[in-house]
């Protein structure tokens, strides 16, 4: 578990740059962002950015991975929870997010959704998003499949249902951010319950 | 129905500018777009843009309204269709879009979704999107309410269901554009049928 001083320091520097990027993006938005805005948000000299990253594009790709890691790394579900509870927890996590560190779930999602819209023009970002999307949907599908297999959920196409739920989560977050619908995540939660999940459980 | 020559000409000029904006956005994306890129896409002198619009921002707001008008103006549902058919047609229209003019549904949606993600930083765009969203969701809710009233659909919270459907449509379009999931609209269509609409119809 011991790391050389040099390695620790490089890791710290990268984190400082990532946090500065977060602040700069929150303030200026993606389309207006300049490297100097990121430099203005940190105490280190701007040259360290150029040392670690091969331009704005490379920096933003690393930043996207950083945000996604933070988001995925924090899913917590009790091991002894029943499957519906586990499904609920995973959906809540995506909709309402974990809170930790300097930035809120919605600070992270704001940046995430802005980069998502840009991914059409960007193969590397698209790939990062696709892998993330796959994992998110997979984590919902997995629980539905387990429930069907255990006979507590009715027979459904788990992949199709997992996709539907992932789409609704994504759209609700986007509505809150882009249109200012503060209650979009709660609305989505109720709709998923009423129209999708409540029909899933097998009656005793 | 007669218009002065001057008026017709102004209208034509605006359309020329809007089409040039479309081409420039498709090529450069929102974040890279400069006024001169729009000028390069038309035969008229660049000065006419500055005559008609008060800068890039004003131009893009008018452009957004132009795209939305095109999209909404073309919904066609037969007057004698039953309510489920009408609901299907409205959903298909949003998912697969009308095809007309120089640009395809997906050319339009590409620009639409890019501006949507930017709306968080832009009150005027946000308002335009909110009004549009309201009309889209309203057009789905209206048919569900009519069906419930006529007794052909079961009693549901039509607003909640209309919201869910609108969210799924939006997310599927976004996935196709941002993540390159070509079959996202078809997947969404089947999921809406299987998990939402099929439970709506009252059995005889």
Coordinates of C-alpha atoms in Angstrom, one line a residue:
Chain A
X1 CA 0.0 0.0 0.0
X2 CA 3.0 2.3 0.0
X3 CA 3.4 4.7 -2.9
X4 CA 6.4 6.7 -3.8
X5 CA 6.2 10.4 -2.9
X6 CA 6.3 11.3 -6.5
X7 CA 3.2 9.2 -7.3
X8 CA 1.2 10.5 -4.4
X9 CA 2.0 14.1 -5.4
X10 CA 1.0 13.5 -9.1
X11 CA -2.3 12.0 -7.8
X12 CA -2.9 15.0 -5.6
X13 CA -2.0 17.4 -8.4
X14 CA -4.5 15.7 -10.7
X15 CA -7.2 15.9 -8.1
X16 CA -6.5 19.7 -7.6
X17 CA -6.8 20.1 -11.4
X18 CA -10.0 18.1 -11.5
X19 CA -11.6 20.1 -8.7
X20 CA -10.5 23.3 -10.4
X21 CA -12.1 22.1 -13.7
X22 CA -15.3 21.4 -11.9
X23 CA -15.4 24.9 -10.5
X24 CA -14.5 26.5 -13.8
X25 CA -17.2 24.4 -15.7
X26 CA -19.9 25.2 -13.1
X27 CA -19.1 28.9 -13.6
X28 CA -18.5 29.2 -17.3
X29 CA -20.2 26.2 -18.9
X30 CA -18.6 23.9 -21.4
X31 CA -18.9 26.0 -24.5
X32 CA -17.2 29.1 -23.0
X33 CA -14.6 27.2 -21.0
X34 CA -10.9 28.2 -21.6
X35 CA -7.9 26.6 -20.1
X36 CA -7.1 29.8 -18.3
X37 CA -10.4 29.7 -16.5
X38 CA -9.3 26.4 -14.9
X39 CA -5.9 27.9 -14.0
X40 CA -7.7 30.8 -12.3
X41 CA -9.5 28.3 -10.0
X42 CA -6.4 26.8 -8.5
X43 CA -3.4 27.8 -6.5
X44 CA -0.9 25.8 -8.6
X45 CA 0.6 27.4 -11.7
X46 CA -1.2 26.9 -14.9
X47 CA 1.8 25.1 -16.4
X48 CA 1.0 21.9 -14.4
X49 CA -2.2 21.5 -16.4
X50 CA -0.2 21.4 -19.6
X51 CA 2.3 19.0 -18.0
X52 CA -0.5 16.5 -17.1
X53 CA -2.9 16.9 -20.0
X54 CA -2.5 17.2 -23.7
X55 CA -4.8 20.2 -24.2
X56 CA -8.4 21.1 -23.3
X57 CA -9.9 18.0 -24.9
X58 CA -7.7 15.5 -23.1
X59 CA -8.3 17.3 -19.8
X60 CA -12.1 17.2 -20.3
X61 CA -12.0 13.5 -21.2
X62 CA -10.1 12.7 -18.0
X63 CA -12.5 15.0 -16.1
X64 CA -15.5 13.1 -17.4
X65 CA -14.0 9.8 -16.2
X66 CA -13.3 11.4 -12.8
X67 CA -17.0 12.5 -12.4
X68 CA -18.3 9.1 -13.5
X69 CA -16.0 7.3 -11.1
X70 CA -17.2 9.4 -8.2
X71 CA -20.8 8.8 -9.1
X72 CA -20.5 5.0 -9.6
X73 CA -18.1 4.4 -6.8
X74 CA -20.6 5.4 -4.2
X75 CA -23.5 3.0 -4.8
X76 CA -24.3 1.3 -1.5
X77 CA -27.0 -1.4 -1.0
X78 CA -27.3 -3.6 2.0
X79 CA -26.4 -7.2 1.3
X80 CA -29.5 -8.6 3.1
X81 CA -32.0 -6.3 1.5
X82 CA -34.9 -7.9 -0.5
X83 CA -34.8 -7.4 -4.2
X84 CA -37.5 -4.7 -4.5
X85 CA -35.7 -2.7 -1.8
X86 CA -32.4 -3.2 -3.7
X87 CA -34.0 -2.1 -6.9
X88 CA -35.5 1.0 -5.2
X89 CA -32.1 1.9 -3.7
X90 CA -30.3 1.7 -7.0
X91 CA -33.0 3.8 -8.8
X92 CA -32.9 6.4 -5.9
X93 CA -29.1 6.6 -6.2
X94 CA -29.3 7.5 -9.9
X95 CA -32.2 9.9 -9.4
X96 CA -31.2 11.7 -6.2
X97 CA -27.6 10.9 -6.1
X98 CA -25.0 10.5 -3.4
X99 CA -23.8 13.6 -1.6
X100 CA -20.2 13.8 -0.8
X101 CA -17.2 16.2 -1.2
X102 CA -17.3 19.8 -2.3
X103 CA -19.9 19.4 -5.0
X104 CA -23.5 18.2 -4.8
X105 CA -25.1 15.5 -7.0
X106 CA -26.6 18.3 -9.1
X107 CA -23.3 20.0 -9.6
X108 CA -22.0 16.8 -11.0
X109 CA -25.1 16.1 -13.1
X110 CA -25.1 19.6 -14.6
X111 CA -21.6 18.9 -16.0
X112 CA -22.5 15.3 -16.9
X113 CA -25.5 16.3 -18.9
X114 CA -23.7 19.1 -20.7
X115 CA -20.9 16.8 -21.8
X116 CA -23.5 14.1 -22.7
X117 CA -25.1 16.4 -25.2
X118 CA -21.7 17.1 -26.7
X119 CA -20.8 13.4 -27.0
X120 CA -22.4 13.3 -30.5
X121 CA -19.3 15.2 -31.7
X122 CA -16.8 13.3 -29.7
X123 CA -15.9 9.6 -30.1
X124 CA -13.9 9.4 -26.9
X125 CA -16.5 10.9 -24.7
X126 CA -19.2 8.8 -26.4
X127 CA -17.3 5.7 -25.5
X128 CA -16.9 6.7 -21.9
X129 CA -20.6 7.5 -21.7
X130 CA -21.6 4.2 -23.4
X131 CA -19.6 2.2 -20.9
X132 CA -21.1 4.1 -18.0
X133 CA -24.6 3.7 -19.4
X134 CA -24.1 0.0 -19.8
X135 CA -23.0 -0.4 -16.2
X136 CA -25.9 1.7 -14.9
X137 CA -28.6 -0.1 -16.9
X138 CA -26.8 -3.4 -16.1
X139 CA -27.1 -2.8 -12.4
X140 CA -30.9 -2.4 -12.7
X141 CA -31.3 -5.3 -15.1
X142 CA -29.3 -7.6 -12.8
X143 CA -31.8 -7.1 -9.9
X144 CA -34.8 -7.5 -12.1
X145 CA -33.4 -10.8 -13.5
X146 CA -32.6 -12.0 -10.0
X147 CA -36.2 -11.3 -8.9
X148 CA -37.7 -13.1 -12.0
X149 CA -35.4 -16.1 -11.3
X150 CA -36.4 -16.1 -7.6
X151 CA -40.0 -15.9 -8.5
X152 CA -40.7 -12.7 -6.6
X153 CA -41.1 -10.7 -9.8
X154 CA -43.3 -11.7 -12.8
X155 CA -41.7 -12.9 -16.0
X156 CA -40.6 -9.8 -17.9
X157 CA -38.0 -8.8 -20.5
X158 CA -35.5 -7.5 -17.8
X159 CA -33.3 -5.8 -20.4
X160 CA -36.2 -3.9 -21.8
X161 CA -37.5 -2.8 -18.4
X162 CA -34.1 -1.9 -17.2
X163 CA -33.7 0.3 -20.3
X164 CA -37.0 2.0 -19.8
X165 CA -36.2 2.8 -16.2
X166 CA -32.7 4.1 -17.1
X167 CA -34.2 6.3 -19.8
X168 CA -36.8 7.8 -17.4
X169 CA -34.1 8.5 -14.8
X170 CA -31.9 10.2 -17.4
X171 CA -34.8 12.3 -18.8
X172 CA -35.9 13.4 -15.4
X173 CA -32.4 14.6 -14.4
X174 CA -32.2 16.4 -17.7
X175 CA -35.5 18.2 -17.1
X176 CA -34.5 19.3 -13.7
X177 CA -31.2 20.7 -15.0
X178 CA -32.3 22.1 -18.4
X179 CA -35.9 23.2 -17.7
X180 CA -35.6 23.9 -14.0
X181 CA -38.3 21.3 -13.0
X182 CA -37.2 20.9 -9.4
X183 CA -39.6 18.0 -8.8
X184 CA -38.8 16.0 -11.9
X185 CA -36.8 13.3 -10.0
X186 CA -39.7 12.8 -7.5
X187 CA -42.2 12.7 -10.4
X188 CA -40.1 10.1 -12.2
X189 CA -39.8 8.1 -9.0
X190 CA -43.6 8.0 -8.6
X191 CA -44.2 7.2 -12.2
X192 CA -41.7 4.3 -12.2
X193 CA -43.5 2.9 -9.1
X194 CA -47.0 3.3 -10.4
X195 CA -46.6 2.2 -14.0
X196 CA -43.6 -0.1 -14.0
X197 CA -42.5 -1.5 -10.6
X198 CA -45.8 -2.1 -8.9
X199 CA -46.9 -4.4 -11.7
X200 CA -43.6 -6.3 -11.3
X201 CA -44.2 -8.0 -8.0
X202 CA -45.9 -11.3 -7.9
X203 CA -48.9 -11.4 -5.6
X204 CA -48.8 -14.0 -2.9
Chain B
X1 CA -53.4 37.2 -48.1
X2 CA -51.4 39.8 -50.0
X3 CA -48.1 40.9 -48.5
X4 CA -46.0 43.8 -49.5
X5 CA -42.9 42.9 -51.4
X6 CA -40.7 44.2 -48.6
X7 CA -42.4 41.8 -46.1
X8 CA -42.1 38.8 -48.3
X9 CA -38.5 39.6 -48.9
X10 CA -37.8 40.0 -45.1
X11 CA -39.4 36.7 -44.5
X12 CA -37.4 35.0 -47.2
X13 CA -34.2 36.5 -45.9
X14 CA -34.9 35.2 -42.4
X15 CA -35.5 31.8 -43.8
X16 CA -32.3 31.9 -45.7
X17 CA -30.5 32.9 -42.5
X18 CA -32.2 30.1 -40.5
X19 CA -31.3 27.4 -43.1
X20 CA -27.7 28.7 -43.1
X21 CA -27.7 28.5 -39.3
X22 CA -28.9 24.9 -39.5
X23 CA -26.1 24.0 -41.8
X24 CA -23.4 25.8 -39.8
X25 CA -24.6 24.2 -36.5
X26 CA -24.7 20.7 -38.1
X27 CA -21.1 21.3 -39.2
X28 CA -19.5 23.1 -36.3
X29 CA -21.7 22.3 -33.3
X30 CA -23.1 24.9 -30.9
X31 CA -20.0 25.5 -28.8
X32 CA -17.7 26.2 -31.8
X33 CA -20.2 28.2 -33.8
X34 CA -19.2 31.7 -34.9
X35 CA -21.3 34.2 -36.8
X36 CA -19.0 34.0 -39.7
X37 CA -19.7 30.3 -40.1
X38 CA -23.3 31.1 -40.7
X39 CA -22.3 33.8 -43.2
X40 CA -20.2 31.2 -45.0
X41 CA -23.3 29.0 -45.5
X42 CA -25.3 31.6 -47.5
X43 CA -25.1 33.6 -50.6
X44 CA -26.4 36.8 -49.0
X45 CA -23.8 39.2 -47.4
X46 CA -23.1 38.6 -43.8
X47 CA -24.4 42.1 -42.9
X48 CA -28.0 41.0 -43.3
X49 CA -27.6 38.7 -40.3
X50 CA -26.6 41.7 -38.1
X51 CA -29.5 43.7 -39.6
X52 CA -32.0 41.1 -38.6
X53 CA -30.6 39.8 -35.3
X54 CA -29.0 41.4 -32.3
X55 CA -26.0 39.1 -32.1
X56 CA -25.3 35.4 -32.0
X57 CA -27.5 34.9 -28.9
X58 CA -30.6 36.6 -30.4
X59 CA -30.1 34.6 -33.7
X60 CA -29.9 31.3 -31.9
X61 CA -33.1 32.0 -29.9
X62 CA -34.9 32.7 -33.1
X63 CA -33.4 29.6 -34.6
X64 CA -34.7 27.5 -31.7
X65 CA -38.2 28.8 -32.2
X66 CA -37.9 28.1 -35.9
X67 CA -36.9 24.5 -35.4
X68 CA -39.7 23.9 -32.8
X69 CA -42.3 25.5 -35.1
X70 CA -41.3 23.2 -37.9
X71 CA -41.5 20.2 -35.6
X72 CA -44.8 21.0 -34.0
X73 CA -46.5 22.3 -37.1
X74 CA -46.4 19.0 -38.8
X75 CA -48.3 16.7 -36.4
X76 CA -51.1 15.0 -38.4
X77 CA -53.6 12.6 -36.9
X78 CA -56.8 11.5 -38.7
X79 CA -59.9 13.0 -37.2
X80 CA -61.8 9.6 -37.2
X81 CA -59.0 7.6 -35.6
X82 CA -59.7 5.8 -32.3
X83 CA -57.9 7.1 -29.2
X84 CA -55.3 4.4 -29.0
X85 CA -54.4 4.9 -32.7
X86 CA -54.2 8.7 -32.1
X87 CA -52.0 8.2 -29.0
X88 CA -49.7 5.9 -31.0
X89 CA -49.5 8.4 -33.9
X90 CA -48.5 11.3 -31.5
X91 CA -45.8 9.2 -29.8
X92 CA -44.5 8.0 -33.2
X93 CA -44.3 11.6 -34.4
X94 CA -42.2 12.6 -31.4
X95 CA -39.9 9.5 -31.7
X96 CA -39.5 9.1 -35.4
X97 CA -40.4 12.6 -36.5
X98 CA -41.8 14.1 -39.7
X99 CA -39.6 14.2 -42.7
X100 CA -39.7 17.4 -44.8
X101 CA -37.5 20.0 -46.3
X102 CA -33.7 20.0 -46.5
X103 CA -33.1 18.5 -43.1
X104 CA -34.1 15.2 -41.6
X105 CA -35.8 14.7 -38.2
X106 CA -32.5 13.7 -36.8
X107 CA -30.7 16.8 -38.1
X108 CA -33.3 18.8 -36.3
X109 CA -33.1 16.7 -33.1
X110 CA -29.3 17.0 -33.0
X111 CA -29.5 20.7 -32.8
X112 CA -32.5 20.6 -30.5
X113 CA -30.8 18.4 -27.9
X114 CA -27.6 20.4 -28.0
X115 CA -29.5 23.6 -27.3
X116 CA -31.6 21.8 -24.7
X117 CA -28.4 20.9 -22.7
X118 CA -27.3 24.5 -22.8
X119 CA -30.7 25.8 -21.6
X120 CA -29.5 25.5 -18.0
X121 CA -27.4 28.6 -18.7
X122 CA -30.0 30.5 -20.7
X123 CA -33.3 31.8 -19.4
X124 CA -34.8 32.6 -22.8
X125 CA -34.0 29.2 -24.3
X126 CA -35.3 27.6 -21.2
X127 CA -38.6 29.4 -21.5
X128 CA -38.9 28.4 -25.2
X129 CA -38.2 24.8 -24.3
X130 CA -40.6 24.8 -21.4
X131 CA -43.5 26.0 -23.5
X132 CA -42.7 23.4 -26.1
X133 CA -42.4 20.7 -23.6
X134 CA -45.7 21.7 -22.1
X135 CA -47.4 21.4 -25.5
X136 CA -45.9 18.1 -26.3
X137 CA -46.8 16.5 -23.0
X138 CA -50.2 18.2 -23.2
X139 CA -50.9 16.6 -26.5
X140 CA -50.3 13.1 -25.0
X141 CA -52.2 13.8 -21.8
X142 CA -55.2 15.1 -23.7
X143 CA -55.7 11.8 -25.5
X144 CA -55.2 9.8 -22.4
X145 CA -57.8 11.9 -20.6
X146 CA -60.2 11.6 -23.5
X147 CA -59.8 7.8 -23.3
X148 CA -60.4 7.6 -19.6
X149 CA -63.5 9.8 -19.9
X150 CA -64.8 7.7 -22.8
X151 CA -64.2 4.5 -20.7
X152 CA -61.8 2.9 -23.3
X153 CA -58.8 3.5 -21.0
X154 CA -58.7 2.5 -17.3
X155 CA -58.6 5.3 -14.7
X156 CA -55.1 6.6 -14.5
X157 CA -53.3 9.8 -13.6
X158 CA -53.2 11.1 -17.1
X159 CA -50.7 13.8 -16.3
X160 CA -48.3 11.4 -14.7
X161 CA -48.5 8.9 -17.5
X162 CA -48.1 11.6 -20.1
X163 CA -45.0 12.9 -18.3
X164 CA -43.5 9.4 -18.2
X165 CA -44.1 8.8 -21.9
X166 CA -42.6 12.3 -22.8
X167 CA -39.6 11.5 -20.6
X168 CA -39.0 8.2 -22.3
X169 CA -39.3 9.8 -25.8
X170 CA -36.8 12.5 -24.9
X171 CA -34.3 10.1 -23.4
X172 CA -34.4 7.7 -26.4
X173 CA -33.8 10.6 -28.8
X174 CA -30.9 11.7 -26.7
X175 CA -29.4 8.2 -26.6
X176 CA -29.6 7.9 -30.3
X177 CA -27.9 11.2 -30.8
X178 CA -25.3 11.3 -28.0
X179 CA -24.5 7.6 -27.7
X180 CA -25.2 6.5 -31.2
X181 CA -27.9 3.9 -30.2
X182 CA -29.6 3.7 -33.6
X183 CA -32.4 1.5 -32.3
X184 CA -33.2 3.6 -29.2
X185 CA -36.4 5.0 -30.6
X186 CA -37.7 1.6 -31.6
X187 CA -36.7 0.2 -28.2
X188 CA -38.5 3.0 -26.4
X189 CA -41.6 2.4 -28.6
X190 CA -41.8 -1.2 -27.6
X191 CA -41.2 -0.5 -23.9
X192 CA -43.9 2.1 -23.9
X193 CA -46.3 -0.4 -25.5
X194 CA -45.4 -3.3 -23.2
X195 CA -45.1 -1.6 -19.9
X196 CA -47.3 1.5 -20.2
X197 CA -49.9 1.5 -22.9
X198 CA -51.0 -2.2 -23.1
X199 CA -52.2 -1.9 -19.4
X200 CA -54.2 1.2 -20.3
X201 CA -56.9 -0.4 -22.5
X202 CA -60.0 -1.6 -20.7
X203 CA -60.7 -5.2 -21.6
X204 CA -64.2 -5.8 -23.1

